[in-house]
Coordinates of C-alpha atoms in Angstrom, one line a residue:
X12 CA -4.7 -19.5 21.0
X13 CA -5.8 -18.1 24.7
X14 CA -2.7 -19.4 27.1
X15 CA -3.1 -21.4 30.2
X16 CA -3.6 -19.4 33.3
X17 CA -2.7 -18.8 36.6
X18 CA -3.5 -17.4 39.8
X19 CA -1.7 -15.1 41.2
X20 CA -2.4 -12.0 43.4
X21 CA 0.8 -10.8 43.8
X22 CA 1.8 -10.3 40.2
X23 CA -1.7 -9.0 39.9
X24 CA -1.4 -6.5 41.8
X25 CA 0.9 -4.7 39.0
X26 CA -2.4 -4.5 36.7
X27 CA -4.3 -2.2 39.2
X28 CA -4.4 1.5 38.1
X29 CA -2.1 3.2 40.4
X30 CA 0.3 0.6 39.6
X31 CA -0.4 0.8 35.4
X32 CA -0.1 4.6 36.0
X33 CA 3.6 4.4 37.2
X34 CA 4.3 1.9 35.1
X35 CA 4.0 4.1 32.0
X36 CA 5.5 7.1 33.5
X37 CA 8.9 5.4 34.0
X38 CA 8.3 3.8 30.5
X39 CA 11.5 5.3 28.5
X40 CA 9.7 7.1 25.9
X41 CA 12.6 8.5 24.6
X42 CA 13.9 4.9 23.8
X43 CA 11.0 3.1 21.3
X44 CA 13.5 0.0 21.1
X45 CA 13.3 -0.5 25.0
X46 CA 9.7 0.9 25.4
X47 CA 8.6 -1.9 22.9
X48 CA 10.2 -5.3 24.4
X49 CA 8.9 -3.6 27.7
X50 CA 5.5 -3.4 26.5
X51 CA 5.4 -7.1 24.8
X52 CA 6.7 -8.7 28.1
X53 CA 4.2 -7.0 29.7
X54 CA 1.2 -7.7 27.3
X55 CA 2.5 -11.7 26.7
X56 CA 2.6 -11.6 31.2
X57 CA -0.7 -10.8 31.5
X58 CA -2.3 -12.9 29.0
X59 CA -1.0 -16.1 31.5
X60 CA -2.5 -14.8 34.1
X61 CA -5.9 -14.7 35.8
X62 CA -8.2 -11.8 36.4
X63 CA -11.5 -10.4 36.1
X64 CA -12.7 -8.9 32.5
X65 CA -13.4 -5.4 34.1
X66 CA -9.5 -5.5 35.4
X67 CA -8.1 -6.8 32.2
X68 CA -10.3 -4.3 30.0
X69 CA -9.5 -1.8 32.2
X70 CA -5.1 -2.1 32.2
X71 CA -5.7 -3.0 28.2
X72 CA -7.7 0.5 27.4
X73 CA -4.6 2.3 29.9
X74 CA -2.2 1.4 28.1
X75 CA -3.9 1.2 24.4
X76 CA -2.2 5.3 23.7
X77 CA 1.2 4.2 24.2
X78 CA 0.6 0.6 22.4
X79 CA -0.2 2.6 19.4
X80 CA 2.9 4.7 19.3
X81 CA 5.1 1.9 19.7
X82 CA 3.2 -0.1 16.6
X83 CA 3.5 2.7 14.6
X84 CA 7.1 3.4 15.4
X85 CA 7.9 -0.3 14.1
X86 CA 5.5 -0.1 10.8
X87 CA 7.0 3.1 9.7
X88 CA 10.3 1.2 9.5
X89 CA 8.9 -1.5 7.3
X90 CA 7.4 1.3 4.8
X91 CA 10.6 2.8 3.7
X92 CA 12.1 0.6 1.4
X93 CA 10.9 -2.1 -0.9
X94 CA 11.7 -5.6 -1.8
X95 CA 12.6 -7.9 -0.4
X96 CA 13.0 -6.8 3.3
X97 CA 16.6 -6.5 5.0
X98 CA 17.2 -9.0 8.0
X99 CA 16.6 -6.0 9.9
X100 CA 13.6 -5.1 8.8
X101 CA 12.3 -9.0 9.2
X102 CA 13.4 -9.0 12.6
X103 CA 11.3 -5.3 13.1
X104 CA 8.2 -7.5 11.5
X105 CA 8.7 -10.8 13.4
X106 CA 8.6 -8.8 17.0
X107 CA 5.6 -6.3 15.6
X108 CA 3.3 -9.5 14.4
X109 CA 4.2 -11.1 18.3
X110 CA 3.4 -7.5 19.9
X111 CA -0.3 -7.9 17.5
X112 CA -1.1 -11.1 17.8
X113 CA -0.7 -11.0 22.2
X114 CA -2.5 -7.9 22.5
X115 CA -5.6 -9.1 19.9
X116 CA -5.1 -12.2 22.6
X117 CA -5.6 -10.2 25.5
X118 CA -8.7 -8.4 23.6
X119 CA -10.6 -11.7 23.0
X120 CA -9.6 -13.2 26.3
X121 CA -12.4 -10.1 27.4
X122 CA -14.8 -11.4 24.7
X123 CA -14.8 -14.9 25.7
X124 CA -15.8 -14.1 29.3
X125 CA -18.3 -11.4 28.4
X126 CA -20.2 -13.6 26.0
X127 CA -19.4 -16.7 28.1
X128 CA -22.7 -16.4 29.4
X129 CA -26.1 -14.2 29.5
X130 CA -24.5 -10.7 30.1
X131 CA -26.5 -7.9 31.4
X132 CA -26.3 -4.2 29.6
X133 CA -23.0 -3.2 30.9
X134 CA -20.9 -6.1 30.1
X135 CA -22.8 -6.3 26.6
X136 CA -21.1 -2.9 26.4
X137 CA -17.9 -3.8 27.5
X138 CA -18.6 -7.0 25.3
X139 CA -18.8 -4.5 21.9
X140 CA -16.1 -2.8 23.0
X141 CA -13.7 -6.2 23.3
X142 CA -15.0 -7.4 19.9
X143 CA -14.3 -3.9 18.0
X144 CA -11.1 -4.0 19.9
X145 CA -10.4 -7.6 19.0
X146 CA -10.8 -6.8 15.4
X147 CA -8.8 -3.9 14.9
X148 CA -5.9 -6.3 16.8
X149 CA -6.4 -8.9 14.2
X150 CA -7.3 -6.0 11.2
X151 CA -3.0 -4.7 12.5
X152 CA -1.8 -8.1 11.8
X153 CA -3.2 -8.5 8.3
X154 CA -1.9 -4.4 7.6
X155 CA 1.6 -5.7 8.9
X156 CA 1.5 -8.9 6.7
X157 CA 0.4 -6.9 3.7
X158 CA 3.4 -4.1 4.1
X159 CA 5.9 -6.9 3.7
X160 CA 4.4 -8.6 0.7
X161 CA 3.4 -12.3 3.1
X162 CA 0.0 -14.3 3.5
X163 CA -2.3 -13.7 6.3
X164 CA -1.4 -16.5 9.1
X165 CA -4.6 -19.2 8.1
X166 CA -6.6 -18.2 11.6
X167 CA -6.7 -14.8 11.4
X168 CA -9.7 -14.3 8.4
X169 CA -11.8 -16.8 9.8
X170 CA -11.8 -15.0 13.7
X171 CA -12.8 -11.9 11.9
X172 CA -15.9 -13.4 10.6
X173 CA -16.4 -15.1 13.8
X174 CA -16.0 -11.4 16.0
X175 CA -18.2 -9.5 13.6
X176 CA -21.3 -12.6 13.6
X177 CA -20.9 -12.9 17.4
X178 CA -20.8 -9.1 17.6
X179 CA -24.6 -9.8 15.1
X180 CA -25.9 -12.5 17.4
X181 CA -25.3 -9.9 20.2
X182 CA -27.2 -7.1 18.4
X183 CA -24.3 -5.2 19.2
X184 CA -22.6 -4.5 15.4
X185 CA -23.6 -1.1 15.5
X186 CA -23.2 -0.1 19.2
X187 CA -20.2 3.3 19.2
X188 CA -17.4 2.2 21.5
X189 CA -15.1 5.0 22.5
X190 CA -12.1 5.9 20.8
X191 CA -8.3 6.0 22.5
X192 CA -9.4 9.9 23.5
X193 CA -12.5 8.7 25.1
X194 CA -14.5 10.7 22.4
X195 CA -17.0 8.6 19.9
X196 CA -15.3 8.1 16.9
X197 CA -16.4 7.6 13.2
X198 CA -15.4 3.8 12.5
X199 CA -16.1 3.2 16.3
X200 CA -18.2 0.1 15.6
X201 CA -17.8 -3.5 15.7
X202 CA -19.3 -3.2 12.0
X203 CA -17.5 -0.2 10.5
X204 CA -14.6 -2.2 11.8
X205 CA -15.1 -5.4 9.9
X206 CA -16.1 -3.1 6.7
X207 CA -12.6 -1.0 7.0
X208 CA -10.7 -4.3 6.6
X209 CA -12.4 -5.9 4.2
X210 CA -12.2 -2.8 1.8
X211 CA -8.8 -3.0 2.5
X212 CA -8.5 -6.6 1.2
X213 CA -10.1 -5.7 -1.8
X214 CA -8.0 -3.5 -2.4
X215 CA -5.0 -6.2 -3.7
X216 CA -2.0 -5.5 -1.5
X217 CA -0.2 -6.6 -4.2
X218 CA -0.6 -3.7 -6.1
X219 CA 0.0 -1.1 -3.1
X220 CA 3.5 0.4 -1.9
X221 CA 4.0 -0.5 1.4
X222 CA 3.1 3.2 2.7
X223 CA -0.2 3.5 1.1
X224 CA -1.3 0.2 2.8
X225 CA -1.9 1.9 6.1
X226 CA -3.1 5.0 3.9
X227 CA -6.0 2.8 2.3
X228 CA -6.6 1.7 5.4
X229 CA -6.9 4.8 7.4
X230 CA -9.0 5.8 4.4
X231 CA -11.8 3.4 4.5
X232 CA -12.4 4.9 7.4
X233 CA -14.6 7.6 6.2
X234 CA -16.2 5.1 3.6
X235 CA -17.7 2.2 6.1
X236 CA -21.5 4.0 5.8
X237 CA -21.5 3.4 2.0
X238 CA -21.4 -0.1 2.0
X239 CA -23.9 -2.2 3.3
X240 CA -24.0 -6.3 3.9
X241 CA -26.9 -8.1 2.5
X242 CA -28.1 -11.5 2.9
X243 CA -29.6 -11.5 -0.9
X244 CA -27.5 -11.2 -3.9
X245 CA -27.0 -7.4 -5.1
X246 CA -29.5 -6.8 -8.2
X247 CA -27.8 -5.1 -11.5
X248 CA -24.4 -6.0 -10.4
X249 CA -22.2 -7.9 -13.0
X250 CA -19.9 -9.2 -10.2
X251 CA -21.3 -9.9 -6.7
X252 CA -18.6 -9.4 -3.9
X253 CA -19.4 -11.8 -1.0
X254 CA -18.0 -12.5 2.1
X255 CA -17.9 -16.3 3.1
X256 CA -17.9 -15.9 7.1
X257 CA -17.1 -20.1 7.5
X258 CA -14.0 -19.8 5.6
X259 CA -10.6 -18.8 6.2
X260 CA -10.7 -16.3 3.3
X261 CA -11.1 -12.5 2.9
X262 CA -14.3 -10.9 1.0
X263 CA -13.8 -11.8 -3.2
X264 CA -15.8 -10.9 -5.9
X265 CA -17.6 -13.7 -8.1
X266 CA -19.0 -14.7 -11.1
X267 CA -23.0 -13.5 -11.3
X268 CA -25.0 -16.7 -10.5
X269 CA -22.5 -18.7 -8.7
X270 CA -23.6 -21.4 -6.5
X271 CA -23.0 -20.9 -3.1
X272 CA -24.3 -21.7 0.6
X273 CA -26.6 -18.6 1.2
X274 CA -27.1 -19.2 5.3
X275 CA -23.0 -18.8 5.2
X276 CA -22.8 -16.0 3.0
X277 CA -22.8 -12.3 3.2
X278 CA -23.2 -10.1 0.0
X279 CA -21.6 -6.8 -0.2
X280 CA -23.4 -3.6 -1.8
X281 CA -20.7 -1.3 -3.2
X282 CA -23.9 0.8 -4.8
X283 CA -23.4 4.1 -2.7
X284 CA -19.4 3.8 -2.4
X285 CA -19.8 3.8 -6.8
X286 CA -21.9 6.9 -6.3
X287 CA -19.2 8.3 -4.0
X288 CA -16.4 8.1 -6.5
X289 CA -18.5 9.4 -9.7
X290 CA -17.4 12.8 -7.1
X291 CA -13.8 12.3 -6.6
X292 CA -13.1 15.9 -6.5
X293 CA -14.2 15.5 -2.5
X294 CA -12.1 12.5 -2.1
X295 CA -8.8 13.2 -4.0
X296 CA -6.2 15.7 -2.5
X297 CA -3.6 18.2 -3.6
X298 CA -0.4 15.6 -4.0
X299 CA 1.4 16.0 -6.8
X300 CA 1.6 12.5 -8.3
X301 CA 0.7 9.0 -6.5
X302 CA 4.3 8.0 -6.4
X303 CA 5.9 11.6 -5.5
X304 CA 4.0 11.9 -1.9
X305 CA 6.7 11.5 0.7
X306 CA 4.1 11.1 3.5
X307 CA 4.8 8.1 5.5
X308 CA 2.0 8.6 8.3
X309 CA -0.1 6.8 6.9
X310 CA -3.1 8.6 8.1
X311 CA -5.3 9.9 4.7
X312 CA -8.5 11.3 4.6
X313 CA -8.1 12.1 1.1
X314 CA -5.7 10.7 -1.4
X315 CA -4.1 11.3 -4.5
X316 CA -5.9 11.1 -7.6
X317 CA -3.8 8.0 -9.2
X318 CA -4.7 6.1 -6.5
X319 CA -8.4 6.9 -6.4
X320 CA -8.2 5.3 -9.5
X321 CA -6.6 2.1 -8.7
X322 CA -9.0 2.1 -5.5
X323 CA -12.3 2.0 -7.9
X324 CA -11.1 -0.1 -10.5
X325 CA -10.4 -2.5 -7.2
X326 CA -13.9 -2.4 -5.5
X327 CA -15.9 -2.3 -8.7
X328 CA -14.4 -6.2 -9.4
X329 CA -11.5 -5.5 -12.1
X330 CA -8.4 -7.9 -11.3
X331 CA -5.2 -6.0 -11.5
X332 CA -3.0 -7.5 -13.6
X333 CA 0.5 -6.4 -15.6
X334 CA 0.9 -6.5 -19.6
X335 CA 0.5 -9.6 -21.6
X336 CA 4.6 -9.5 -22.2
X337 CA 6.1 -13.2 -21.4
X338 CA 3.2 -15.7 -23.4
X339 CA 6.9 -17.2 -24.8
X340 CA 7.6 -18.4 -20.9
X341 CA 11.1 -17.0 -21.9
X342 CA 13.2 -15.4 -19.5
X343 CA 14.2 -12.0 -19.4
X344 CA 17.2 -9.6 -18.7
X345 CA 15.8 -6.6 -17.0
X346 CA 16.9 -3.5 -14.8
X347 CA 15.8 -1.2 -12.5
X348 CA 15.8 2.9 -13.1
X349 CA 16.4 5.4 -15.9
X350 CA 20.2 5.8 -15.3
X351 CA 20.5 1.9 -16.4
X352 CA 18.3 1.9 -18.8
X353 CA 19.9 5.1 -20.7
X354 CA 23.3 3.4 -20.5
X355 CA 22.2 0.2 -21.8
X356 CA 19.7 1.8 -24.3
X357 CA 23.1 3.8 -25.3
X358 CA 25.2 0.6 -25.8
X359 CA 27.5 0.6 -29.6
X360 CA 28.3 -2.8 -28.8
X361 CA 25.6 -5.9 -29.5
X362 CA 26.3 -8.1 -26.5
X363 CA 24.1 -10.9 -26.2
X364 CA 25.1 -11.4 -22.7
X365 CA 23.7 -9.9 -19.3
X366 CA 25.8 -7.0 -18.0
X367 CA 26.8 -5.9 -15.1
X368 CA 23.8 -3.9 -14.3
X369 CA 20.5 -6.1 -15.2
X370 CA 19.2 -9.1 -13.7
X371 CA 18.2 -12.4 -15.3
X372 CA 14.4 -13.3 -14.6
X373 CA 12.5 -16.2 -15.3
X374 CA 9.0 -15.7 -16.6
X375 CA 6.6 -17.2 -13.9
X376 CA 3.2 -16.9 -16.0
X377 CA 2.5 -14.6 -18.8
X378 CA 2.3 -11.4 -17.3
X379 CA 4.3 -11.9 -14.8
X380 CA 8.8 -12.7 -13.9
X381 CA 9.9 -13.9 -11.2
X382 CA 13.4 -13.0 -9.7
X383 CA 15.7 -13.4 -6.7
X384 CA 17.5 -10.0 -5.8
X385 CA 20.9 -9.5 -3.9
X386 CA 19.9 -6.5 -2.2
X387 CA 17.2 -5.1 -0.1
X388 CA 14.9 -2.4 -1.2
X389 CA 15.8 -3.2 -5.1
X390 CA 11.7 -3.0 -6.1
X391 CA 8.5 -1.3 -5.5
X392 CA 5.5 -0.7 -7.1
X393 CA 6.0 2.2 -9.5
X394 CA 10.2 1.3 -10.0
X395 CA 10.9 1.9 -14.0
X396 CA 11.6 -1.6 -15.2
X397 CA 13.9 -1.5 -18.5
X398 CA 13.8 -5.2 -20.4
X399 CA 14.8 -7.3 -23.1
X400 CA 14.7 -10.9 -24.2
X401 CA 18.3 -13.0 -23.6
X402 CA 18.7 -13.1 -27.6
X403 CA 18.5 -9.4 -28.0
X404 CA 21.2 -7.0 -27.6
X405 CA 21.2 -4.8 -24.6
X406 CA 19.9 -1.5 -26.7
X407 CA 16.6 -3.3 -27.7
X408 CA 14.6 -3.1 -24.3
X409 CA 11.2 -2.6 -23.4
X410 CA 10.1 -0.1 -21.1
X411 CA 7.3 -0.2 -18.4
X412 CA 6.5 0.7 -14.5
X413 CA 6.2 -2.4 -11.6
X414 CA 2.0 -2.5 -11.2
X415 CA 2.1 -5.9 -9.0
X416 CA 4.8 -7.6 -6.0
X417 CA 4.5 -10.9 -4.4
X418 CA 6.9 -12.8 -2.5
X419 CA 6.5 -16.6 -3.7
X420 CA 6.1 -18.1 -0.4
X421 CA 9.1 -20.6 0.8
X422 CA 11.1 -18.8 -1.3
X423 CA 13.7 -15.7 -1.7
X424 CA 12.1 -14.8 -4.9
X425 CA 9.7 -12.1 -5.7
X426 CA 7.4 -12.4 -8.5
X427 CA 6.3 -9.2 -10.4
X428 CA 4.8 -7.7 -13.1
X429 CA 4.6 -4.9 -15.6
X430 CA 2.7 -2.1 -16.9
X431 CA 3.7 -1.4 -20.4
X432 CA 4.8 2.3 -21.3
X433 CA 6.4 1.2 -24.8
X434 CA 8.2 -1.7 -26.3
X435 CA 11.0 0.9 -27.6
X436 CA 12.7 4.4 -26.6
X437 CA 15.1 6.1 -27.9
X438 CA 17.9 7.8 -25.4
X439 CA 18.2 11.6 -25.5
X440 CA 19.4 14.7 -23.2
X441 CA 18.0 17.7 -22.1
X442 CA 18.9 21.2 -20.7
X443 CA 16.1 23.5 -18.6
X444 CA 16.1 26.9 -20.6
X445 CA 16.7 29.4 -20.4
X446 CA 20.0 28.5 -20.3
X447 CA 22.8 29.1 -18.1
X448 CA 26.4 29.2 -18.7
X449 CA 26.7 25.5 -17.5
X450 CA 24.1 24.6 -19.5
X451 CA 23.5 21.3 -17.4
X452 CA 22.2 18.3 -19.4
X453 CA 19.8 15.5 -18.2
X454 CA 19.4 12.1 -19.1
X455 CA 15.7 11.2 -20.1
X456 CA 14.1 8.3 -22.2
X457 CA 11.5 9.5 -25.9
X458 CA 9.1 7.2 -27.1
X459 CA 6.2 7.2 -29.7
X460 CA 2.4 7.3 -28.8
X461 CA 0.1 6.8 -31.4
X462 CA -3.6 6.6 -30.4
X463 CA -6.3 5.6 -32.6
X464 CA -8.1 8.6 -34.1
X465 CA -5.2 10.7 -33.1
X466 CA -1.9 12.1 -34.4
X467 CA 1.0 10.6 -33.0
X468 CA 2.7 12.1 -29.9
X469 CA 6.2 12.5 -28.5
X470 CA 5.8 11.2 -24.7
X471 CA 9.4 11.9 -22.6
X472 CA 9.9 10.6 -19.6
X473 CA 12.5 12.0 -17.0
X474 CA 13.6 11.4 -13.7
X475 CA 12.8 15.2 -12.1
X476 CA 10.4 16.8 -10.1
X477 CA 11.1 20.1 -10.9
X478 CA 9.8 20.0 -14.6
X479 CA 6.2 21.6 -14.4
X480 CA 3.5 21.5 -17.0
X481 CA 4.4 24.4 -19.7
X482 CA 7.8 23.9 -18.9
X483 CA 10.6 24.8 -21.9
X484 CA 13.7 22.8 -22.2
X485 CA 16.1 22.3 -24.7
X486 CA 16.0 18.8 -26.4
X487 CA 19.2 16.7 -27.2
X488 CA 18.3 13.8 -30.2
X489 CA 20.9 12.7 -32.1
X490 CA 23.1 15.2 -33.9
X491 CA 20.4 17.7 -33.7
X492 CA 18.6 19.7 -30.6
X493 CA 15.6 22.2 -30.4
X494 CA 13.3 23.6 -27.5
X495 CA 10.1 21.8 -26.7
X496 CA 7.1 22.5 -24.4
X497 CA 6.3 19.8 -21.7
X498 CA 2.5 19.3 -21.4
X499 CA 0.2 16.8 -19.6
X500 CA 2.3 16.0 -16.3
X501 CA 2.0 12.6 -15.0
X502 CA 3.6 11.1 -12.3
X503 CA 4.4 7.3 -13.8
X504 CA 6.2 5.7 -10.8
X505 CA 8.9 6.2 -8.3
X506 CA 10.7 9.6 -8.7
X507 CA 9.4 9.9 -12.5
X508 CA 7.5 11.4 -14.5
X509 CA 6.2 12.1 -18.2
X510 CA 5.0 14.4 -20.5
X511 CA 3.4 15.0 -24.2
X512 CA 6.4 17.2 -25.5
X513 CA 6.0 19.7 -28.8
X514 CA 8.6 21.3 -30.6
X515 CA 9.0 24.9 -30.6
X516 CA 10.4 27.2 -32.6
X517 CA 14.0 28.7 -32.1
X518 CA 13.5 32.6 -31.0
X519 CA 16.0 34.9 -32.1
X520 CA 16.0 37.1 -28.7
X521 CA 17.4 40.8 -29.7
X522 CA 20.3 41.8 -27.5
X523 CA 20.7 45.4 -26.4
X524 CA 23.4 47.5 -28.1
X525 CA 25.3 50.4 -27.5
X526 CA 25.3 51.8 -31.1
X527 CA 23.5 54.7 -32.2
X528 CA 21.2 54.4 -35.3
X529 CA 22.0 53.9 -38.8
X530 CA 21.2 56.0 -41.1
X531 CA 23.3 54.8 -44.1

């Protein structure tokens, strides 16, 4: 992993301050694309060549600010599309993991010298500082890997647990390193570290959009002093989570009374964190809707309320997993959005045979199909997925949101699965009242809910942000139309959303007149 190196003073030279200092003045800031193959060269240069830890610490922590604009230049062009990834944005990805993995490199280059040998006090500081350093390198690889839906490379997961139990062995896990500002940071351990990117492993990737990844991330941050590593089994918890630190795999929960090497094993004690989300009010922000949050930053010290949810269900040991829909191992015909899905639901005709606008999938387990796409960006978590079986005509389809992506691995085909809204929906139309002389209509999807102990509900779902809870629209079924009111908003995926709708009744609305009164 560490390159071969060499001696030599002259090129050294360029890793002394003054030198570092001029060297990121002239760096073209205004020109990311330059700045960044600059700024590999420069990192993948130094790794091959020989100086002291203080030196190599020293140009590393210089030029860390600057590091971290360029990566988060390249990740916020990875984030704004789905699956699969354009060439472009694979090429973006390719040169981003290289940037990571070099700079990690340069990191633990520090924390092989430092702990080498016995250290006195100040290089067992500069020794924490390498190894919370190192693992936030390796923590960017495993973000970049999970934003475009790929494995973490096989060395990565077992360095981690190698930093954080060297980083033990030190008594140094809990020593506050300083921040890119020079200020202590919350998260600024070699512990709270390791925590922040094992919460974010248990938090399935697979069921993230590629913004939130960073989000959750970024997120954890504020969490890392609610969870604690034991040696001992949790008491009172139906599924232990442990951490194997000899294997090449990320934290996992098990099954209560599983055999396993205890000198190897670290338990995980989610107790406070559970505490901690019995109060979400604290935790959950302002955004309308999980999927209607336009923030790419990634940075998120609170989050929306959906994805709270998908967070706890996550760390308290629940597998996500789509609908039981594909136990036949049939394949499906299936498309994306509410425009297709109204056209097709709309079809007169009874063709058997896939049109123009679905794709054929094969089923790849029960819950889940698997399909090859012709275009970039085509799926996400939370795209409305409109289906049907290849024997069925094109108006019988199933409707449901994408809750889980993967990309099967040696393959173009991305595997994916459903949460079920309703097996059937009826197409209808409607107009926002009151009315205007246009009288614009909208195409939206009406389906049945009918909950045990409860009356059955109208649930519509429309592809509009602008529809508020108590909003009135006119409704277009059929031959017939009527005004309802739109209650209990909820943002379902990607640019949609649905309510419980109620009929009204029409209002005969007096118009003013001119007339005098009649007497007669």
């Amino acid at each position: 992993m560490i390159p071969e190196q060499q001696v030599d003073p002259v090129r050294l030279k360029l890793y002394e301050e003054a030198a570092l200092q001029q060297w990121l003045e002239e760096l073209p800031i205004v020109n990311l694309a330059l700045s960044t193959r600059l700024m590999h060269d420069f990192i993948l240069e130094s790794n091959k060549l020989r100086m002291s830890a203080q030196q190599r610490m020293g140009f590393l922590e210089l030029i860390r600010s600057q590091y971290l604009v360029i990566e988060d230049d390249m990740r916020s062009r990875l984030v704004r599309t789905g699956l699969p990834k354009s060439e472009n944005e694979q090429k973006i990805h390719k040169i981003l993991v290289e940037i990571e993995r070099e700079y990690a490199i340069a990191y633990w280059i520090v924390v092989k010298e430092q702990t080498g040998r016995n250290i006195s006090w100040f290089q067992g500081k500069n020794a924490a500082l390498a190894i919370q350093r190192t693992i936030k390198g390796l923590s960017s690889i495993v973000i970049s890997q999970y934003i475009m839906s790929l494995p973490v490379p096989e060395w990565v997961w077992i360095d981690v647990h190698s930093l954080y139990t060297l980083g033990v062995r030190l008594k140094k896990e809990a020593a506050k390193v300083e921040g890119v500002t020079g200020l202590i940071q919350h998260g600024g351990t070699i512990q709270d570290s390791y925590k922040q990117i094992i919460l974010l492993s248990l938090a399935d990737s697979t069921g993230l959009m590629s913004k939130e990844i960073q989000q959750v991330y970024e997120f954890t941050e504020r969490l890392t002093s609610l969870v604690v590593f034991e040696k001992a089994e949790t008491k009172g918890v139906e599924c232990p989570c442990v951490i194997l630190q000899d294997e090449d795999l990320p934290a996992r929960f098990i099954k209560k009374g599983e055999s396993l090497k205890e000198n190897l094993v670290l338990y995980i004690n989610f107790k406070k964190l559970y505490k901690e989300f019995d109060k979400k009010e604290k935790l959950k922000n302002d955004v309308n809707g999980r999927y209607g949050s336009t923030d790419l930053s990634g940075s998120a010290n609170t989050l929306p309320i959906e994805l709270l949810l998908y967070l706890e269900a996550r760390w308290f040991g629940v597998a996500l997993s789509g609908a039981v829909l594909f136990a036949d191992r049939l394949s499906r015909y299936f498309t994306i959005g509410l425009d297709s899905a109204y056209e097709l639901q709309s079809a007169t005709s009874v063709s058997l045979h896939e049109s123009e606008k679905e794709y054929l999938a094969e089923s790849h387990s029960k819950t889940a199909l698997m399909c090859a796409f012709d275009k970039p960006g085509s799926l996400s978590i939370g795209s409305l997925i409109s289906f049907r079986k290849t024997n069925q005509p094109e108006h019988k389809r199933s409707i449901g949101v994408v809750n889980k992506i993967s990309v099967q691995k040696g393959t173009d085909k991305i595997g994916f699965e459903i949460a079920l809204l309703t097996q059937r929906a009826h197409v209808v139309q409607y107009g926002v009242l009151p009315e205007d002389d246009e009288n614009e209509k909208h195409k939206a999807l009406i389906y049945a809910l009918k909950s045990e102990g409860a009356e059955e509900r109208s649930i519509l779902i429309v592809e509009s942000f602008m529809l508020k809870e108590l909003s009135v629209v006119r409704l277009y079924l059929n031959d017939k139309n009527f005004p309802i009111v739109l209650r209990d908003r909820k943002n379902i995926g990607v640019g949609y959303w649905q309510f419980d709708c109620r009929q009204l009744e029409e209002q005969v609305v007096a118009t003013k007149s001119n007339k005098g009164y009649d007497f007669t």
